[in-house]
XYZ file of C-alpha atoms in Angstrom:
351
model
C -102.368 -20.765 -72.933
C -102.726 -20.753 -69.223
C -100.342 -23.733 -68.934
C -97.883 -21.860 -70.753
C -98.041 -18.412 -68.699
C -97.738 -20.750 -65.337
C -94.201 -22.061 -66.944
C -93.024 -18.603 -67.727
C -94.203 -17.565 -63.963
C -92.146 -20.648 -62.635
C -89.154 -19.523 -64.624
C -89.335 -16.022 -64.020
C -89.958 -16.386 -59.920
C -87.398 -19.703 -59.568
C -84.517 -17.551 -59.910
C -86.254 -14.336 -58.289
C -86.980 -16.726 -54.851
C -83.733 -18.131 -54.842
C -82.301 -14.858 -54.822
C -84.453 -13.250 -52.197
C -83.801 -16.571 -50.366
C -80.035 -15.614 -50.477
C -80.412 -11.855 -49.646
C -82.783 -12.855 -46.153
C -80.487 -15.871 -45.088
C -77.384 -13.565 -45.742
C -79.471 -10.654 -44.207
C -80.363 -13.471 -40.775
C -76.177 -14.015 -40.803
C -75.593 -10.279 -40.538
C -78.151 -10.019 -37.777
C -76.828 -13.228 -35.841
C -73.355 -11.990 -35.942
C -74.164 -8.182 -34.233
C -75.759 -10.737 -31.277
C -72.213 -12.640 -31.070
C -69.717 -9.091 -31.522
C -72.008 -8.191 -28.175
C -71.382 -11.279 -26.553
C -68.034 -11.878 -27.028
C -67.129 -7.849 -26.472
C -69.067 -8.514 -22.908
C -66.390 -11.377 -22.173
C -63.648 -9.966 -20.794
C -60.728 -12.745 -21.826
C -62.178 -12.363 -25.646
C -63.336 -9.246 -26.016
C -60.265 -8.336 -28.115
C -60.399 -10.539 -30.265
C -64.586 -9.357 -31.972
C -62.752 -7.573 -34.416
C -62.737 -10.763 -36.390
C -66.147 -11.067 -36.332
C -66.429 -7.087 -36.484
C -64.546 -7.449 -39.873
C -67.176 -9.428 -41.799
C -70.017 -6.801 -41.380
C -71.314 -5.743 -44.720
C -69.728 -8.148 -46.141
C -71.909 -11.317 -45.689
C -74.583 -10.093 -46.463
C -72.953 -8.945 -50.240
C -71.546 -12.520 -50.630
C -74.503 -14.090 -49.993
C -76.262 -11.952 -52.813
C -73.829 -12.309 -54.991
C -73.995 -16.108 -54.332
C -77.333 -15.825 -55.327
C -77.305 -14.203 -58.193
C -74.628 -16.229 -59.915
C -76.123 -19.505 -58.392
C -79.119 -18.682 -60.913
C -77.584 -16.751 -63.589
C -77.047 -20.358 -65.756
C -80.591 -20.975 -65.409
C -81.613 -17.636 -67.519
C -81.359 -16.751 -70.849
C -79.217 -14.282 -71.303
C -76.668 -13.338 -74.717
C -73.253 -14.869 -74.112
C -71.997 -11.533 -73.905
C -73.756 -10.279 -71.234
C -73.876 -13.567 -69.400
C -70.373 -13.383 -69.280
C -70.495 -10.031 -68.198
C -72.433 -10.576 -65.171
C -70.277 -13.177 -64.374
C -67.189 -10.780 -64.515
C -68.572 -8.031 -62.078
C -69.661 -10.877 -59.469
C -66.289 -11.511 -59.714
C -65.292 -8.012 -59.131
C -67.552 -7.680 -56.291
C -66.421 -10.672 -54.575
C -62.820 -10.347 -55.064
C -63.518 -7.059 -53.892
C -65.235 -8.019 -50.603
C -62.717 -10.096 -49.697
C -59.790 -7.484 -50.160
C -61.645 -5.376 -47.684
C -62.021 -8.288 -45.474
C -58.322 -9.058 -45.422
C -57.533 -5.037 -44.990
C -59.549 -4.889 -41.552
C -58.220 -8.247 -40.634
C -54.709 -7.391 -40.946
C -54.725 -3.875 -39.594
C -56.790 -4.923 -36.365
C -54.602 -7.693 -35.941
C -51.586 -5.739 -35.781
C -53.441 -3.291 -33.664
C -54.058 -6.423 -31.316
C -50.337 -7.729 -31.444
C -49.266 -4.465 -30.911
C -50.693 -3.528 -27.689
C -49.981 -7.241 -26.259
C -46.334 -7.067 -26.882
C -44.465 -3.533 -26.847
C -41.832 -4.836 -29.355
C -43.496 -4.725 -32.175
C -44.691 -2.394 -34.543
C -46.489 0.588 -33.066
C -49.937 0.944 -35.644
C -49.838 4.688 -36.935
C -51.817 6.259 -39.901
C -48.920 5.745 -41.646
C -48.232 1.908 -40.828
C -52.347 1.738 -41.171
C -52.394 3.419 -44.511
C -49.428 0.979 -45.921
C -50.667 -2.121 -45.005
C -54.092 -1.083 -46.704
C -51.719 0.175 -49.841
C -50.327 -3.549 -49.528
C -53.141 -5.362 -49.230
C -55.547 -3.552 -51.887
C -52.936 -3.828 -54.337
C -52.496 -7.437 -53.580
C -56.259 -7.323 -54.012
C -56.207 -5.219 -57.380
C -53.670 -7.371 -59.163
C -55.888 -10.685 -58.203
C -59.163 -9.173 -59.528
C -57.831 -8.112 -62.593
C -56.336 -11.223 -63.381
C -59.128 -13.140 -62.378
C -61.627 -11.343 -65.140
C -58.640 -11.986 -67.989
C -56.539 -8.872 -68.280
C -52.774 -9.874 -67.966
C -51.107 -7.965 -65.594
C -47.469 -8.674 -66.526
C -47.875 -5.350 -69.011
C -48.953 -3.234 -66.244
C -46.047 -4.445 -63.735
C -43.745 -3.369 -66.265
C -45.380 0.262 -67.033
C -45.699 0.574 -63.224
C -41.805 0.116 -63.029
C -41.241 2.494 -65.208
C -43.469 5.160 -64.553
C -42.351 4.695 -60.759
C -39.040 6.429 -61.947
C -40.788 9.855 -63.193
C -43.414 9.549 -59.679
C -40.109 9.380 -57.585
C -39.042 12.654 -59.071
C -42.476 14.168 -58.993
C -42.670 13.411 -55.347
C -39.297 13.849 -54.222
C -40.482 15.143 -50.895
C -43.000 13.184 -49.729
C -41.265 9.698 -50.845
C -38.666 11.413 -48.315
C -40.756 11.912 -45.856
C -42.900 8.485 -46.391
C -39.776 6.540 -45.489
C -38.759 8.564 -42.999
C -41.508 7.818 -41.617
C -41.461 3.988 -41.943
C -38.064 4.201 -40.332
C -39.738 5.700 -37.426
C -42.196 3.286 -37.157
C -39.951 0.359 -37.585
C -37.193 1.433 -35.204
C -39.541 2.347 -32.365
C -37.707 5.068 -31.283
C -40.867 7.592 -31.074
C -44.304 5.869 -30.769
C -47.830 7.246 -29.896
C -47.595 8.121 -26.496
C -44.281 8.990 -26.106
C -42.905 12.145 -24.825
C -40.449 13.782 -26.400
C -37.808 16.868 -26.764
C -36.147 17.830 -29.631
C -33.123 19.899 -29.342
C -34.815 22.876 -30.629
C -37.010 22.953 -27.730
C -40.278 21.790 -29.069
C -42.029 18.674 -26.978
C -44.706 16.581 -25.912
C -46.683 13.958 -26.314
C -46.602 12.073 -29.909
C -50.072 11.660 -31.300
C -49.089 10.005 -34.940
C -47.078 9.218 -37.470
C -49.018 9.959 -40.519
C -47.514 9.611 -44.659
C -45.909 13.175 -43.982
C -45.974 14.331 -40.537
C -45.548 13.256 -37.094
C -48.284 15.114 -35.031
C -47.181 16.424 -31.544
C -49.495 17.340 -29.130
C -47.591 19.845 -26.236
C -49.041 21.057 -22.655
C -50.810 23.626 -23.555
C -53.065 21.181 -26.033
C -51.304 22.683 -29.235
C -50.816 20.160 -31.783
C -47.285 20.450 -33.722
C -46.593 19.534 -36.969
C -43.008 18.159 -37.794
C -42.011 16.848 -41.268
C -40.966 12.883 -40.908
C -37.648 13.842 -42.792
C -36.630 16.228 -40.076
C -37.483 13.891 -37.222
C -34.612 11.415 -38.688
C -31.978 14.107 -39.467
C -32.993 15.941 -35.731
C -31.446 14.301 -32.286
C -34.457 14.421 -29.534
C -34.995 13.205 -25.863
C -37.497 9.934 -25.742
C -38.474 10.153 -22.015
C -40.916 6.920 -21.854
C -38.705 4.829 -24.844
C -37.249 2.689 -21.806
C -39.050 3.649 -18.942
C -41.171 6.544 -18.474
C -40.065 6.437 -14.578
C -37.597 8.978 -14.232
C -35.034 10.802 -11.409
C -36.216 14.311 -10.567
C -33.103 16.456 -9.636
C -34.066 19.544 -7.559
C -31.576 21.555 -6.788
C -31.378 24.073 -3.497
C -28.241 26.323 -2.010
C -28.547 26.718 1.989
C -26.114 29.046 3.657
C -22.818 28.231 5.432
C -24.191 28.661 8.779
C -26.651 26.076 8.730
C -26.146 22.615 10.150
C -25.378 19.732 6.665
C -26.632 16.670 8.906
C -29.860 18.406 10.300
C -30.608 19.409 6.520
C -30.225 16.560 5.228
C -32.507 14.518 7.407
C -35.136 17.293 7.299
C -34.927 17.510 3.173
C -35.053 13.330 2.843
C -38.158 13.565 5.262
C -39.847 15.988 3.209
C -38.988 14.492 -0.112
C -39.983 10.955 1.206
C -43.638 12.597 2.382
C -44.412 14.099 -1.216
C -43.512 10.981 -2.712
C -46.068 9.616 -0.863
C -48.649 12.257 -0.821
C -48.539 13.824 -4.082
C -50.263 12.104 -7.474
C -46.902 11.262 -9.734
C -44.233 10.322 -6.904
C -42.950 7.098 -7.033
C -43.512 6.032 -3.520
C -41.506 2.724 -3.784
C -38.603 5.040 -4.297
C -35.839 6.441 -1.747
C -35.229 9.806 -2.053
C -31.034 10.191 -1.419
C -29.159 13.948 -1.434
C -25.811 14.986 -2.370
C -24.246 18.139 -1.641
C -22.657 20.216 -4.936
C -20.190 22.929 -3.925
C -19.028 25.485 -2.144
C -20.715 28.474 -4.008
C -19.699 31.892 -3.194
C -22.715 32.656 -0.385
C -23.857 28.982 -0.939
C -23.725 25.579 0.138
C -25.396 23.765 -2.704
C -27.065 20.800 -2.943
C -29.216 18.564 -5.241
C -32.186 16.328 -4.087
C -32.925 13.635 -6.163
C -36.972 12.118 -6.173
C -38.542 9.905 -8.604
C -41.149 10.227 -10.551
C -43.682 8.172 -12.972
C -43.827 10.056 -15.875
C -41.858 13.448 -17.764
C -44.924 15.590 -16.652
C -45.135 14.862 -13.070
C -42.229 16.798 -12.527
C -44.663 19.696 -12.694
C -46.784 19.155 -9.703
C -44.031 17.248 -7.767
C -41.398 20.319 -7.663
C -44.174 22.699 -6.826
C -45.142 20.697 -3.940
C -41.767 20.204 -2.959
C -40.308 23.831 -2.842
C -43.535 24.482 -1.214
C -43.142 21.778 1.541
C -39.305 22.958 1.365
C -39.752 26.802 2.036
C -42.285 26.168 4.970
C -40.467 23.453 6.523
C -37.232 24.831 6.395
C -38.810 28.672 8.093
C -40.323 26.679 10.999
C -36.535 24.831 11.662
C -34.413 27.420 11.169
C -32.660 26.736 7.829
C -31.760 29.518 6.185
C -31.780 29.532 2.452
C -28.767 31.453 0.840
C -29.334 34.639 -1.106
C -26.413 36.555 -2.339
C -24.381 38.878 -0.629
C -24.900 42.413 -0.157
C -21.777 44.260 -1.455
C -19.838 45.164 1.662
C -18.128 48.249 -0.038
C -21.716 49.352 -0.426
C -23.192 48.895 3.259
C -19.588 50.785 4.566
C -20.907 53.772 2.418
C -24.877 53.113 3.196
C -23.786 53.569 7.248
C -21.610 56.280 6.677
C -24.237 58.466 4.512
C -26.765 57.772 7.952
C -23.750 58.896 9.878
């Protein structure tokens, strides 16, 4: 009797140890790989590329218990049935793991790729949320044919049903590609400034399944349907370069001296190039007189700055630098004339 309750312990706690033996070794693997994510994010050269490692968190240790249990599940006595069962939802969870594996592999990698090389694809929510659509569907159709249920059935319904959702969803499906067309043609990417011809701007945030989120000056964040981004012209300031020419224009009055203006204003604009956060200082400031206005000699000075917004600061400084500079030599700014009709009858009246 006591023989035969140490056999049933043996057989009861063989498969029990080995899967406890799979759970701490995949449990040691998990542990070991937070040490490596540290030291390879703590080299510089490599850090970018932990998110591999980063992507098999979790999922290790699941593999490894899965492992387990299906290393030992011929070894017990289970009903057909339920054997094969077991079998099916190890599957599942495998099958599973490795979808989500793929999913974070793909989407950092992009994320990588993108921000190495500024010709490819710019990762949004949107382009993040389609490649996960891609891949888990990809993932779906694997699992299900791996536990036996033919998917050639549920292709075909899918076709057909896809007819009625296009309808249904007339809207967003608009807006969806729209927004893949953004995406794809690069013309607007996070980070860009832009104008639209309706006045709204600033900086772009994301492209998401509907919307492209704004995000203006003042730290408001707009909301603009994908569909009327594509059918709307706008201004991309950084698409090319985000350096830009900064026209200023000023009118000086006929009695002033051109030459002596125009070496004092290239002075000052060279100094607040230099001085002032958002001036291109490798740049040469040049001037070019307009008209001949009706009380005005006008002229436009041309600076350079880094980015759209630095035109802000920049002119300030330089009407600033302009007003003070310009008192202390003499220039005299234009203004318009006084009506001459009216100061005959203003000195007669004081007659």
């Amino acid at each position: 009797m006591s023989l035969v309750n140490w056999n049933l312990i043996a057989k009861i706690s063989t498969p029990i140890g080995l899967v406890l033996l799979a759970i701490l070794i995949g449990l040691f693997i998990e542990n070991r790989l937070k040490y490596w994510i540290k030291k390879i994010d703590d080299n510089i050269p490599f850090g970018q590329y932990s998110f591999i490692l980063k992507s098999f968190e979790g999922i290790i240790f699941i593999w490894f218990t899965v492992g387990g249990i299906a290393l030992v599940l011929p070894s017990i006595n289970l009903p057909i049935s339920l054997n094969i069962l077991i079998q099916k939802i190890l599957i599942v969870i495998a099958l599973t793991m490795a979808t989500i594996l793929a999913s974070r592999l793909a989407v950092n990698s992009i994320q990588v790729y993108s921000l190495k090389h500024e010709t490819t694809v710019s990762l949004t929510s949107l382009f993040e949320y389609l490649t996960k659509v891609l891949i888990f569907s990809i993932g779906f159709l694997v699992i299900i044919q791996s536990i036996g249920i033919q998917i050639t059935a549920l292709i075909t319904a899918f076709g057909v049903g896809s007819l009625s959702i296009g309808l249904a969803f007339k809207n967003t499906l608009s807006n969806l590609i729209s927004g893949v067309n953004i995406i794809v043609s690069r013309k607007i990417r996070p980070g860009d400034y832009i104008k639209f011809q309706n006045g709204e701007e600033g900086y772009v945030v994301d492209v998401e399944l509907k919307y492209t989120l704004i995000k203006d000056i003042y730290n408001n964040v707009i909301v603009i349907p994908n569909g009327q981004i594509i059918d709307s012209s706008f201004q991309n300031y950084t698409l090319d370069n985000p350096q830009m020419l900064l026209p200023i224009k000023i009118g000086i009055s006929y009695d002033n001296d051109l030459v002596k203006v125009e070496e004092i204003t290239l002075t000052i604009a060279e100094n607040i190039l230099n001085i002032i956060q958002g001036g291109n200082k490798e740049f040469k400031p040049f001037l070019r007189y307009d008209s001949f206005d009706y009380y005005a000699i006008n002229l436009t000075v041309y600076l350079k700055i880094n980015e759209y917004l630095d035109r802000l600061l920049v002119t300030h400084e330089f009407i600033k630098e302009i007003h003070k500079v310009y008192k202390q030599e003499k220039i005299i700014l234009a203004f318009p004339l006084i009506n001459p009709y009216l100061k005959i009858n203003d000195s007669l009246e004081n007659e």
